[in-house]
Coordinates of C-alpha atoms and ligand atoms in Angstrom, one line a residue:
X1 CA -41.3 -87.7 -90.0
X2 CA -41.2 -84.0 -90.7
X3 CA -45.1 -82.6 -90.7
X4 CA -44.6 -80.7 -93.9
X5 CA -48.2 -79.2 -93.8
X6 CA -47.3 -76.9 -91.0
X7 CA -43.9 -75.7 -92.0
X8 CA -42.8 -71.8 -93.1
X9 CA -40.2 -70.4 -94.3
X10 CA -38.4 -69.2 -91.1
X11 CA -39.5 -72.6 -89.0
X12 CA -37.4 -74.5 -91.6
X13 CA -34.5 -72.5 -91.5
X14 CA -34.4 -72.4 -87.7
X15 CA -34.8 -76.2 -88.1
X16 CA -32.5 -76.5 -90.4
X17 CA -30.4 -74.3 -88.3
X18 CA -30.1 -76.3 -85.8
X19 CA -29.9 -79.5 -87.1
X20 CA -33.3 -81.2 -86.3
X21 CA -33.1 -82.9 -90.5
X22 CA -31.2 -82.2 -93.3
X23 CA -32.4 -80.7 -96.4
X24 CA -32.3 -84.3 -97.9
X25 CA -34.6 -85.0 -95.2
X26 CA -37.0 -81.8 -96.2
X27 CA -36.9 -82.5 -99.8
X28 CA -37.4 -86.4 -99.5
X29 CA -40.4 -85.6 -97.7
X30 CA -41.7 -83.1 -100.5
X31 CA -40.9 -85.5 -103.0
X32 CA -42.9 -88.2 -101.4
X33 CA -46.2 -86.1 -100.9
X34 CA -45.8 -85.6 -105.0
X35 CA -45.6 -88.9 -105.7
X36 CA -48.4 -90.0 -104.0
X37 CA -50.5 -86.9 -105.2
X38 CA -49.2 -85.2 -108.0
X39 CA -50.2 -87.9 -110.5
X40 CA -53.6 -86.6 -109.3
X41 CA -53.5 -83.0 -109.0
X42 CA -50.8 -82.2 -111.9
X43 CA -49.0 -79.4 -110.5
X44 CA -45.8 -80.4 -112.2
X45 CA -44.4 -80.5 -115.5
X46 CA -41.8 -82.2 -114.6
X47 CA -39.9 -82.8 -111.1
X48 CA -36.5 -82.1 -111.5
X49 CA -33.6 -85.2 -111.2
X50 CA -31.0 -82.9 -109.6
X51 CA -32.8 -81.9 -105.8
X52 CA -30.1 -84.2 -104.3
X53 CA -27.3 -82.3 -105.8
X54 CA -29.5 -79.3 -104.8
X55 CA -29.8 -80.0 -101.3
X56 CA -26.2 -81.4 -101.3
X57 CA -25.3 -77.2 -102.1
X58 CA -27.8 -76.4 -99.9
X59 CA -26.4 -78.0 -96.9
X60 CA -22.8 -76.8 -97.6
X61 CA -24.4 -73.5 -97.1
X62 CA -25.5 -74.2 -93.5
X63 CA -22.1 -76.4 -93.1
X64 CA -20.2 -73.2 -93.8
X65 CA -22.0 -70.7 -92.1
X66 CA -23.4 -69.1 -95.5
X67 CA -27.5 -69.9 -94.8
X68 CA -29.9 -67.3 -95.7
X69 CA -33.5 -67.7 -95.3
X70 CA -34.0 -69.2 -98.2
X71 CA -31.4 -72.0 -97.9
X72 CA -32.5 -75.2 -98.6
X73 CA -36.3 -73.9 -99.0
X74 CA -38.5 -76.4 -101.3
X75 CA -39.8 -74.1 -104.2
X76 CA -42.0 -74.3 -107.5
X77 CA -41.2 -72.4 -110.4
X78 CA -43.9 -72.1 -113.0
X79 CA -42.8 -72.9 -116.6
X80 CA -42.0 -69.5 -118.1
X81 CA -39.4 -68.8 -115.6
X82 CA -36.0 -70.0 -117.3
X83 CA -33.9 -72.3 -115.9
X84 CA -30.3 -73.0 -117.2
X85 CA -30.4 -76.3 -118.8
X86 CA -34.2 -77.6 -118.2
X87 CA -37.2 -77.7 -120.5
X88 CA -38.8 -74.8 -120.4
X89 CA -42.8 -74.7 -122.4
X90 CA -44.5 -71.9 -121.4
X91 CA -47.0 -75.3 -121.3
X92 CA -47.4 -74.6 -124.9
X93 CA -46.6 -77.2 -127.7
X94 CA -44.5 -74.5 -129.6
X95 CA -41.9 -74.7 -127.2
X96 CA -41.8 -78.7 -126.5
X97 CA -38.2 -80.3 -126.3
X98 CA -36.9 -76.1 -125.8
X99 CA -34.4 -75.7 -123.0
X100 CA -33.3 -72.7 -121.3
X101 CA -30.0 -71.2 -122.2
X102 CA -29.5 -69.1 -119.2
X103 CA -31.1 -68.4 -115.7
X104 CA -33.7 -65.8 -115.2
X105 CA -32.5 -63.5 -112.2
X106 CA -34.7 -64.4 -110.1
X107 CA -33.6 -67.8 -110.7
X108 CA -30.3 -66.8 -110.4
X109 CA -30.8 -65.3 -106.9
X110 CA -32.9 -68.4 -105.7
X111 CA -29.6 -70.5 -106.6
X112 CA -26.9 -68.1 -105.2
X113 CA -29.1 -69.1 -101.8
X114 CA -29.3 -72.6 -102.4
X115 CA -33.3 -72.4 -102.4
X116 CA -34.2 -75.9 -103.5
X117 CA -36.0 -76.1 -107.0
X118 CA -38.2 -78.9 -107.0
X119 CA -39.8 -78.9 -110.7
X120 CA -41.3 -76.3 -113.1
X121 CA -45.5 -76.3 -112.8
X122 CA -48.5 -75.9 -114.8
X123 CA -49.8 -73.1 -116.2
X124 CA -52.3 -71.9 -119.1
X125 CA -50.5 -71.7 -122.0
X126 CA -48.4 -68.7 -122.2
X127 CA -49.7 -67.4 -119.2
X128 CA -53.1 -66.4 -121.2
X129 CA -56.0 -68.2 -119.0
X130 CA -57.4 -68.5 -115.3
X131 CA -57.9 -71.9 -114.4
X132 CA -54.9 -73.8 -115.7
X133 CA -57.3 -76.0 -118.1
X134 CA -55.4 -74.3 -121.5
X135 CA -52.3 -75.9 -121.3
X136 CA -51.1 -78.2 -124.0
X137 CA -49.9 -80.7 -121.2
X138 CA -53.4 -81.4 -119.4
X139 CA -55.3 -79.6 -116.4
X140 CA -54.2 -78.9 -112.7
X141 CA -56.6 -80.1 -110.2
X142 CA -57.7 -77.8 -107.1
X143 CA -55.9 -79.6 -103.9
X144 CA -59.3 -78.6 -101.8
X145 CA -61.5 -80.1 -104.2
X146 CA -60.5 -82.1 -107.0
X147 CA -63.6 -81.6 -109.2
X148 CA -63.2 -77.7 -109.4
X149 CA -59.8 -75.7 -110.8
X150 CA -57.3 -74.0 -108.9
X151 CA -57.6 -71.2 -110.8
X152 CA -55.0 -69.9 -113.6
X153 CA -52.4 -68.9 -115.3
X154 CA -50.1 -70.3 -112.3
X155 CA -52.3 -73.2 -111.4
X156 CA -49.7 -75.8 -111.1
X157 CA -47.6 -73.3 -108.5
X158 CA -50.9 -72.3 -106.4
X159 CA -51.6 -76.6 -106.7
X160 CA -48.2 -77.1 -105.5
X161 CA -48.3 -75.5 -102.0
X162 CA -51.9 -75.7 -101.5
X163 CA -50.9 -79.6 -101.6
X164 CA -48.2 -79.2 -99.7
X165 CA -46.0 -80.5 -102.8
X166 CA -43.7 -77.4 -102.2
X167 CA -43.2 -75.0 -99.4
X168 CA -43.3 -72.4 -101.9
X169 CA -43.6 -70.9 -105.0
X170 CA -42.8 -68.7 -107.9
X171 CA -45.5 -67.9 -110.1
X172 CA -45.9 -64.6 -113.0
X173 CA -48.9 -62.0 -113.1
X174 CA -50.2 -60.2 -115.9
X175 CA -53.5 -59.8 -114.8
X176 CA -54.3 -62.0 -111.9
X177 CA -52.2 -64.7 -112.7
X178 CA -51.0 -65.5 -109.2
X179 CA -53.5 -63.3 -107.1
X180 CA -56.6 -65.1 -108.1
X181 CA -54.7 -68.6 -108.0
X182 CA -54.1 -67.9 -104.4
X183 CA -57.4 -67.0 -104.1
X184 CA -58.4 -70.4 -105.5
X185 CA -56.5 -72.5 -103.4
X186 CA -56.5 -70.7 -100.0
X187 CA -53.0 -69.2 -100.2
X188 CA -51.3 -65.5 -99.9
X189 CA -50.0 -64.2 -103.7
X190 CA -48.2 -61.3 -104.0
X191 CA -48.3 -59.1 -107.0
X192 CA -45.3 -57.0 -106.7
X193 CA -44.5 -53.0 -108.2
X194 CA -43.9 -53.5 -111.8
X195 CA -40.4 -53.0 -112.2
X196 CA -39.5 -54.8 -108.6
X197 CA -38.6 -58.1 -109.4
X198 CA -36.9 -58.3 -112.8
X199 CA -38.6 -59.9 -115.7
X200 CA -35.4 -61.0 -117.2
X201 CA -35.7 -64.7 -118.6
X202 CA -39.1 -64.7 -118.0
X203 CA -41.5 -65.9 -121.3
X204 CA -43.1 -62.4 -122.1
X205 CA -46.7 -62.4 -122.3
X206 CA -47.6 -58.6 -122.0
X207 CA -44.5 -57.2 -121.2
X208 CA -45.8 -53.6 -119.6
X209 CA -48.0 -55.9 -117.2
X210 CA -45.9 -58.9 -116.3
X211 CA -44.2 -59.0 -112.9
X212 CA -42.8 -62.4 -111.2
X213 CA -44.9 -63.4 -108.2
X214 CA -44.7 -65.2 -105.1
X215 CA -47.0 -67.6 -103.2
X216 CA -46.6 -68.8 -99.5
X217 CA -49.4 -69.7 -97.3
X218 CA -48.5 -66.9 -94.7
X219 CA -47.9 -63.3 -95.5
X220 CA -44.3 -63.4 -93.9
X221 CA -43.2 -65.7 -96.3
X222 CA -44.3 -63.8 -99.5
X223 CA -42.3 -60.5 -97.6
X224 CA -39.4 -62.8 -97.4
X225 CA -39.6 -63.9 -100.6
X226 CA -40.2 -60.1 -102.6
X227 CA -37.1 -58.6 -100.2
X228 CA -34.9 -61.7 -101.1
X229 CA -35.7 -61.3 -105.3
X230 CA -36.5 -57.3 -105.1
X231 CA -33.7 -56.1 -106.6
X232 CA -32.1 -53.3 -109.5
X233 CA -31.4 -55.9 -112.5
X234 CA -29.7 -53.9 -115.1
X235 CA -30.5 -57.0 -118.0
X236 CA -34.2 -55.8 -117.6
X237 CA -34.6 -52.5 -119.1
X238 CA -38.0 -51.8 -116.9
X239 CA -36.4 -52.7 -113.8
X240 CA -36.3 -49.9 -111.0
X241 CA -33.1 -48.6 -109.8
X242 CA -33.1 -48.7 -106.0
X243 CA -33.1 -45.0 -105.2
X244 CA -36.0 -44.6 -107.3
X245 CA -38.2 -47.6 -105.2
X246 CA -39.8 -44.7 -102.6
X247 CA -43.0 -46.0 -101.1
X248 CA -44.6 -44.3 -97.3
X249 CA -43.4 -44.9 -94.4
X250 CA -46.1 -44.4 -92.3
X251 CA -48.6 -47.0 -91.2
X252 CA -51.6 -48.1 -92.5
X253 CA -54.7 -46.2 -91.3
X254 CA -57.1 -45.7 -93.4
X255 CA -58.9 -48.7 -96.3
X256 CA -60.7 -47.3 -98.8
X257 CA -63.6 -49.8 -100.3
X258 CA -64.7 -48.6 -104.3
X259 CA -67.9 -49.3 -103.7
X260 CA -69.4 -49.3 -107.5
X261 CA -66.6 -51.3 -108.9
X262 CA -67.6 -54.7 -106.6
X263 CA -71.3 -54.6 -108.5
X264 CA -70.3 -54.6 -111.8
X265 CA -68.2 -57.8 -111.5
X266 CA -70.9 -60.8 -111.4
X267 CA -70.0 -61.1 -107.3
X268 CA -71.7 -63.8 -105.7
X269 CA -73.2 -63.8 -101.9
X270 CA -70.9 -65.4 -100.3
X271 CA -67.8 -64.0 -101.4
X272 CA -69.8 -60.4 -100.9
X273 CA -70.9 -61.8 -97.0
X274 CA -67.4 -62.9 -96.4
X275 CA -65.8 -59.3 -97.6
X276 CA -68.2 -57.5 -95.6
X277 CA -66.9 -59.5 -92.4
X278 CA -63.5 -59.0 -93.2
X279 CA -64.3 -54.8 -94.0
X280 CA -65.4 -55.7 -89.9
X281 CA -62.5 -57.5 -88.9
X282 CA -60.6 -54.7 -90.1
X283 CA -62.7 -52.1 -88.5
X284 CA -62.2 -53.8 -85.3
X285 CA -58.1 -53.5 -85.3
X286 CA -58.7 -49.9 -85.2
X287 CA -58.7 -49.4 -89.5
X288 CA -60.8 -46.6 -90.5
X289 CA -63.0 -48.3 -93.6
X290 CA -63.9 -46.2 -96.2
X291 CA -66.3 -46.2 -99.3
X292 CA -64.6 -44.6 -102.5
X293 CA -65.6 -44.1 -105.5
X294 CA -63.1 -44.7 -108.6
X295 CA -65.7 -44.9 -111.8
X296 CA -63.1 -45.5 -114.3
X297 CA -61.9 -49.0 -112.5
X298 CA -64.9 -50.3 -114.5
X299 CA -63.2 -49.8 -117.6
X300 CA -60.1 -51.9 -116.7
X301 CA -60.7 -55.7 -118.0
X302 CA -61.8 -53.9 -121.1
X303 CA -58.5 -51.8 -121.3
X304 CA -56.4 -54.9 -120.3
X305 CA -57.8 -56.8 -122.7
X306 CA -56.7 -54.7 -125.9
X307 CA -53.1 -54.0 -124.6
X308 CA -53.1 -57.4 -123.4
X309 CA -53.5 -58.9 -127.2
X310 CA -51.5 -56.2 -128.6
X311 CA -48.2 -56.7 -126.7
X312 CA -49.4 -60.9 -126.8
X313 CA -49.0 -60.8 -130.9
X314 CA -46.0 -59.0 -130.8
X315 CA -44.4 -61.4 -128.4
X316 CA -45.2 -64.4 -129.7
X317 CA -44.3 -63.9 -133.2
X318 CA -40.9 -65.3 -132.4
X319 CA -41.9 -68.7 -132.0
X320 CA -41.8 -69.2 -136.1
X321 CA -41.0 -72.6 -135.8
X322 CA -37.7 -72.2 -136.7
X323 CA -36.2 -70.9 -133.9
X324 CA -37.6 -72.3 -130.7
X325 CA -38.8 -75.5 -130.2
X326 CA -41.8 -76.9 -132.8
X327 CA -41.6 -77.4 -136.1
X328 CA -43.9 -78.6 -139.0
X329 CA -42.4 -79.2 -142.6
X330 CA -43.8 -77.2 -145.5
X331 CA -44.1 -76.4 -148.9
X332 CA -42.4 -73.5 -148.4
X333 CA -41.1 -70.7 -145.9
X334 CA -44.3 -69.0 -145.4
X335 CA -46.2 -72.7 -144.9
X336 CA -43.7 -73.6 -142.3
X337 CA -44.8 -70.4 -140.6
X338 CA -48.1 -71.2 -140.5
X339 CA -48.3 -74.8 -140.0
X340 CA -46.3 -74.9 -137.1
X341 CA -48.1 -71.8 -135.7
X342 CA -51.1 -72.8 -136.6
X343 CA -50.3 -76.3 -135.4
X344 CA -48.0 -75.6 -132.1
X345 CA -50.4 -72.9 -130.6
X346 CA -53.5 -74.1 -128.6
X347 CA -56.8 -72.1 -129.5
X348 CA -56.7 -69.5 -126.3
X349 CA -53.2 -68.1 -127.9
X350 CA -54.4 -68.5 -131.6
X351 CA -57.5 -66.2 -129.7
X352 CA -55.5 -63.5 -128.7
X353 CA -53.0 -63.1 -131.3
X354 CA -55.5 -62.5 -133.5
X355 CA -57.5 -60.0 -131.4
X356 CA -54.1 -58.6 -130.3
X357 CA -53.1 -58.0 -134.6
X358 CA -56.6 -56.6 -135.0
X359 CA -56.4 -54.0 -132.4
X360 CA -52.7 -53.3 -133.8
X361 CA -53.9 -53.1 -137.0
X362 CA -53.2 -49.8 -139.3
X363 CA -57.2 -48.7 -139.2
X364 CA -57.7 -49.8 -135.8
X365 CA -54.5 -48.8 -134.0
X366 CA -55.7 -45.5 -132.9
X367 CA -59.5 -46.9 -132.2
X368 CA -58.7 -50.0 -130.1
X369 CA -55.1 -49.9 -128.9
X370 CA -54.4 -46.3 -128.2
X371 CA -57.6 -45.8 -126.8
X372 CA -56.7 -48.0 -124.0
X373 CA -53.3 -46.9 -123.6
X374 CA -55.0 -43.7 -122.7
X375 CA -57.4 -45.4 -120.7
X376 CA -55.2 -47.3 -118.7
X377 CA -53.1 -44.0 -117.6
X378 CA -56.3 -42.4 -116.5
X379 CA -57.3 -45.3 -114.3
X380 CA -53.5 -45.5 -112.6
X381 CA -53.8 -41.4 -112.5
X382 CA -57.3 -42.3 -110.6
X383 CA -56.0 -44.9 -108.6
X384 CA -53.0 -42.3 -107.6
X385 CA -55.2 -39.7 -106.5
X386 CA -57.4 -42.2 -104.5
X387 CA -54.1 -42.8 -102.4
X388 CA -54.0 -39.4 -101.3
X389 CA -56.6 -39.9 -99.4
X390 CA -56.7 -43.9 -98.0
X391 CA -53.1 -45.7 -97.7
X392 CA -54.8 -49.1 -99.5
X393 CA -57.7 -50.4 -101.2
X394 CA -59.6 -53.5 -100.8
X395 CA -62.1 -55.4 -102.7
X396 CA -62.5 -59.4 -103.0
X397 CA -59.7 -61.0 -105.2
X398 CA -62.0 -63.0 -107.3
X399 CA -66.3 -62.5 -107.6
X400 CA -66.5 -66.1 -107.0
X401 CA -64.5 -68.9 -105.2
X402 CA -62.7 -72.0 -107.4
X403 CA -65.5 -73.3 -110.8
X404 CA -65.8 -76.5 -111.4
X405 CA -63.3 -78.0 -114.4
X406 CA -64.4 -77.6 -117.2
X407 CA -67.0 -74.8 -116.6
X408 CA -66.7 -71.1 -118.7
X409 CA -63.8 -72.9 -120.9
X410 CA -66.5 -72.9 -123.9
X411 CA -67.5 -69.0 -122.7
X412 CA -63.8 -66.9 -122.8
X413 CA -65.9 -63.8 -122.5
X414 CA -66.8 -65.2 -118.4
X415 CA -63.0 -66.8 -118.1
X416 CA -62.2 -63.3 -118.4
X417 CA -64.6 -61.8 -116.0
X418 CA -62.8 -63.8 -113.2
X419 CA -60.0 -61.4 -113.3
X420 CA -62.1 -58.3 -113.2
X421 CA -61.0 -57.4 -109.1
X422 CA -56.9 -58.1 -110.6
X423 CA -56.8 -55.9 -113.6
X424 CA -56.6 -52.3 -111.9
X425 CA -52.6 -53.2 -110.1
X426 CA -51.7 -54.6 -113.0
X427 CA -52.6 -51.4 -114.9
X428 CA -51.3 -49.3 -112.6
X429 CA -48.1 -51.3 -112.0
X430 CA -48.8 -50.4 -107.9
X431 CA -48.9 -53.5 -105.5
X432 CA -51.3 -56.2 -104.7
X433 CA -51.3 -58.7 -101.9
X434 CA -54.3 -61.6 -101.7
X435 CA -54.9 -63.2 -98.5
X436 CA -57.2 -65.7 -97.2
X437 CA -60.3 -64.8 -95.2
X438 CA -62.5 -67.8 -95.0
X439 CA -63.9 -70.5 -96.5
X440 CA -67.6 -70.8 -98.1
X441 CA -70.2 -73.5 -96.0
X442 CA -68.5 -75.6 -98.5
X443 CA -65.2 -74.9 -97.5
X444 CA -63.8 -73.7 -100.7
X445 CA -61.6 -71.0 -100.0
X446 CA -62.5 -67.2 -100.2
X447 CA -59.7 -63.9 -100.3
X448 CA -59.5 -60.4 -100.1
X449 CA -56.8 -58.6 -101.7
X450 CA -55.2 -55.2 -101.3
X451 CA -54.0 -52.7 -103.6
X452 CA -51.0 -50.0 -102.3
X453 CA -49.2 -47.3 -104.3
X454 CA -46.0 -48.3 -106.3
X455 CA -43.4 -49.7 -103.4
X456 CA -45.5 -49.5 -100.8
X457 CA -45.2 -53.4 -100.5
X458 CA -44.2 -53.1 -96.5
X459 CA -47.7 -51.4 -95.8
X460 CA -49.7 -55.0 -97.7
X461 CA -47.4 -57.1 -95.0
X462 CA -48.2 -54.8 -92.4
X463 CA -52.2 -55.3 -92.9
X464 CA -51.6 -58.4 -94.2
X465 CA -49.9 -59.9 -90.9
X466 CA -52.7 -57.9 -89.3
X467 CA -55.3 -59.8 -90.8
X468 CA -54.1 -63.0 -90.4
X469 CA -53.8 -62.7 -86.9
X470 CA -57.8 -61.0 -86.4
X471 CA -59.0 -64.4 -88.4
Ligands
LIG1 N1 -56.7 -64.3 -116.7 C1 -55.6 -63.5 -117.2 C2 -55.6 -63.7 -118.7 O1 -56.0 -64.7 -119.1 C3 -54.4 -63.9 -116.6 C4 -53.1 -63.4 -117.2 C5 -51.9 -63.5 -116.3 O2 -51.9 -62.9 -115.2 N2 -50.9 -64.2 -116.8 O3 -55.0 -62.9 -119.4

C-alpha cells in the first residue's frame, strides 16, 4: 500500500527509481482515493481513460534510462489548459462537447517527461471567480472542511492535492487564481514572472495578467515544477527569451511589510495574529522585517478590475456559437449570436463582459480603461522601487481563511475583495509564492505569500524552504 498522503515529487522518483512500485502501482493508488472521494469533493471534470497507457510511457522512461523528475508524477490540470484530444470547457457551457486540437506547451513539456495526467479539474467559469461555485458543472468542496469552498478560479486543482487525489497540479492565475486556492486548502501556489511559463493553449481570460501556475504541498515541488515548464516558447508572443529572464543573485535579507495596504482589505484577527507570528518566525532566522509603505497598492483590485473586464470581452467574443462548442438555433445570424451567448454563458461571465464593453466603450475608454492602464504601471513602477530597498514583500494571501459555500456568491463586490492581497504581482507581472503558516483554532488553513521582482523566483524558494522548515 503506497501512503500517498506523504509523498513529493523527488520521494516518488527516487521510489520509482529504484523500483519499490511501478507507476501503475502510483496511479492505481491515486485513482482509488478519487473514487472514493471525488464524487464528494468534485475536483474533477473528468478523470482521464488513458493513465494506463500513460504510466505504460512513463515506465519505458525509467526502463530506458530517460526519467526526469517528473516521470511518472500524478498531475491535475485545470480545464483551460488544452490537451490534444480531450474535452476542454473552461467549466463553461459555451464550450461543452469542445476538444482540444493541440497541446498547450506546457502540456507538451509535461508529456515529453511522461508526467502522468490524471484528469482536467474544476474551475469558475472561465477563470472569472474565487471559490469554484461559478462553474456550469457544479461546486468543488474544500477537502479540510466540506461545508466551506476551496477557494477559486482553480478550485478543483487546489481540491485535488489537498485530497491527495493528485500529487500535483497545474492551475492558471489572473489575479489569485491559484495563490489564494492554496491558501484555501493548505497548499504552496506559485504565481510565476508573466512571460515565464508560456500561455500558449491556455483559454485566455485577461491575457496581460494570465500566467500558468503550479501547486505542490512543499515549496521544492513548485521549484521543480516552474524550472521543468519555465521556458522561451516562441508560439507565445509574451513569452521571455532566456537572456532576458535576469533576476538577483544574492540572498534574501531583508522583508519588507506595506503596512497600510493589510488594513484596507477587510483582514480578520486571526489571519492578522497568525501573520504577525510568521513576520516573527521570520525575524528569528536572521530576516531583517521591515514596514513599507506603497499607498498606490490600494488602488490595485480597482485597476484589475477594469483591465480585467476589458481584455475578458475581448476574449470571449469568439465563442459566437458557431465556432466552439454551443449552439442555439435562431431566427437569424445575429439571434444565434445572442441566444447562444446569452444562453451558454453563466451570469459571472455575462457580468464581466458587460462591465469589460462598458469600460471599452468609445466615451468611457479614456475614463475607465486607460486610466487604469496608467494606474497599473504606477503601482508596478512603485512596487519596482520598493525592491531597491527590501529583496521581497509579504502580506497574508487572502484577509480571511476558506467561506462557507454559498456565502458572498449573491455579493460579487465581497467575492472580489478576497483577492485584494493577489492583485499587485499580477499587475506587476513580478513573482508570488503562497505558503502555509498555520491553521485557525478551527483548523482551517492560513498562508502568507511573498512578492519578488520579475525572475527572482529562486529568492521565494529560498525563503519559502526557509519557512517551512521554522514552522
Ligand atoms: N478572483 C479573480 C477573479 O475573479 C480570479 C481570477 C483568476 O486569477 N483567474 O477575477
Amino acid at each position: 500500500m503506497i501512503d500517498i498522503k506523504n509523498l513529493t515529487i523527488q520521494k516518488v522518483h527516487d521510489d520509482l527509481s529504484r523500483g519499490v512500485y511501478t507507476v501503475r502501482d502510483l496511479v492505481d493508488a491515486y485513482i482509488e482515493k478519487i473514487k472514493k472521494d471525488d464524487p464528494e469533493v468534485h475536483a474533477y471534470l473528468e478523470v482521464f481513460n488513458d493513465i494506463y497507457e500513460q504510466a505504460r510511457h512513463a515506465q519505458t522512461l525509467f526502463a530506458t534510462k530517460k526519467a526526469t523528475l517528473l516521470t511518472g508524477i500524478p498531475i491535475a490540470v485545470k480545464d483551460n489548459i488544452l490537451i490534444q484530444g480531450k474535452h476542454v470547457s473552461a467549466a463553461s457551457k459555451i464550450l461543452e462537447g469542445y476538444k482540444a486540437v493541440y497541446d498547450a506547451t506546457v502540456i507538451k513539456y509535461l508529456k515529453e517527461q511522461g508526467a502522468v495526467l490524471l484528469g482536467r479539474t474544476n474551475m469558475d467559469e472561465f477563470a472569472m471567480g474565487s471559490s469554484t461555485q461559478t462553474s456550469a458543472y457544479g461546486i468543488t468542496r474544500n477537502p479540510h472542511d466540506k461545508n466551506r469552498v476551496p477557494g477559486g478560479s482553480s478550485g478543483g486543482s487546489a481540491a485535488a492535492v489537498a485530497g491527495d487525489m493528485a500529487l500535483v497540479a497545474l492551475g492558471t492565475e489572473t489575479c489569485g487564481s491559484v495563490r489564494q486556492p492554496a491558501s484555501f486548502c493548505g497548499l504552496v501556489g506559485l504565481k510565476p514572472t508573466y512571460g515565464a511559463l508560456s500561455r500558449y493553449g491556455i483559454i485566455a481570460m485577461g491575457n496581460s495578467l494570465d500566467q500558468v501556475s503550479p501547486f505542490s504541498k512543499t515549496v521544492a515541488e513548485s521549484e521543480i515544477i516552474f524550472r521543468a515548464l519555465s521556458r522561451f516558447d516562441p508560439n507565445d508572443a509574451t513569452s521571455v527569451p532566456e537572456e532576458n529572464r535576469i533576476g538577483t543573485k544574492h540572498s534574501v535579507k531583508k522583508i519588507g511589510v506595506p503596512r497600510s495596504f493589510l488594513t484596507g482589505g477587510g483582514l480578520d484577527s486571526a489571519t492578522l495574529e497568525n501573520f504577525e507570528k510568521s513576520l516573527a518566525k521570520l525575524a528569528s532566522a536572521g530576516y531583517e522585517i521591515v514596514d513599507i509603505d506603497i499607498p498606490l497598492l490600494k488602488y490595485s483590485l480597482a485597476a484589475y478590475y477594469v483591465i480585467m473586464p476589458a481584455e475578458v470581452s475581448t476574449n470571449l467574443s469568439r465563442f459566437d456559437g458557431i465556432r466552439y462548442g454551443y449552439h442555439a438555433e435562431g431566427k437569424n445570424l445575429m439571434d444565434v449570436y445572442t441566444k447562444s451567448r446569452g444562453e451558454g454563458f453563466g451570469k459571472e461571465a455575462r457580468r464581466r463582459i458587460l462591465l469589460g464593453t462598458y469600460v471599452l466603450s468609445h466615451g468611457y475608454y479614456d475614463a475607465y480603461y486607460n486610466k487604469a492602464l496608467q494606474v497599473r504601471e504606477a503601482i508596478a513602477a512603485s512596487l519596482k522601487e520598493a525592491f531597491e530597498d527590501v529583496d521581497l514583500i509579504a502580506t497574508p494571501t487572502t484577509p480571511t481563511p476558506a467561506f462557507k459555500l454559498g456565502e458572498k456568491m449573491d455579493d460579487p463586490v465581497a467575492m472580489y475583495l478576497c483577492d485584494i492581497f493577489s492583485a499587485p504581482a499580477n499587475l506587476a507581472g513580478i513573482p508570488s509564492l503562497a505558503l502555509p503558516s498555520g491553521t485557525t483554532d478551527t483548523g482551517l488553513p492560513l498562508s502568507i505569500q511573498f512578492m519578488a521582482p520579475h525572475f527572482c523566483e529562486d529568492a521565494l524558494f529560498e525563503v519559502g524552504k526557509k519557512f517551512e522548515t521554522i514552522r
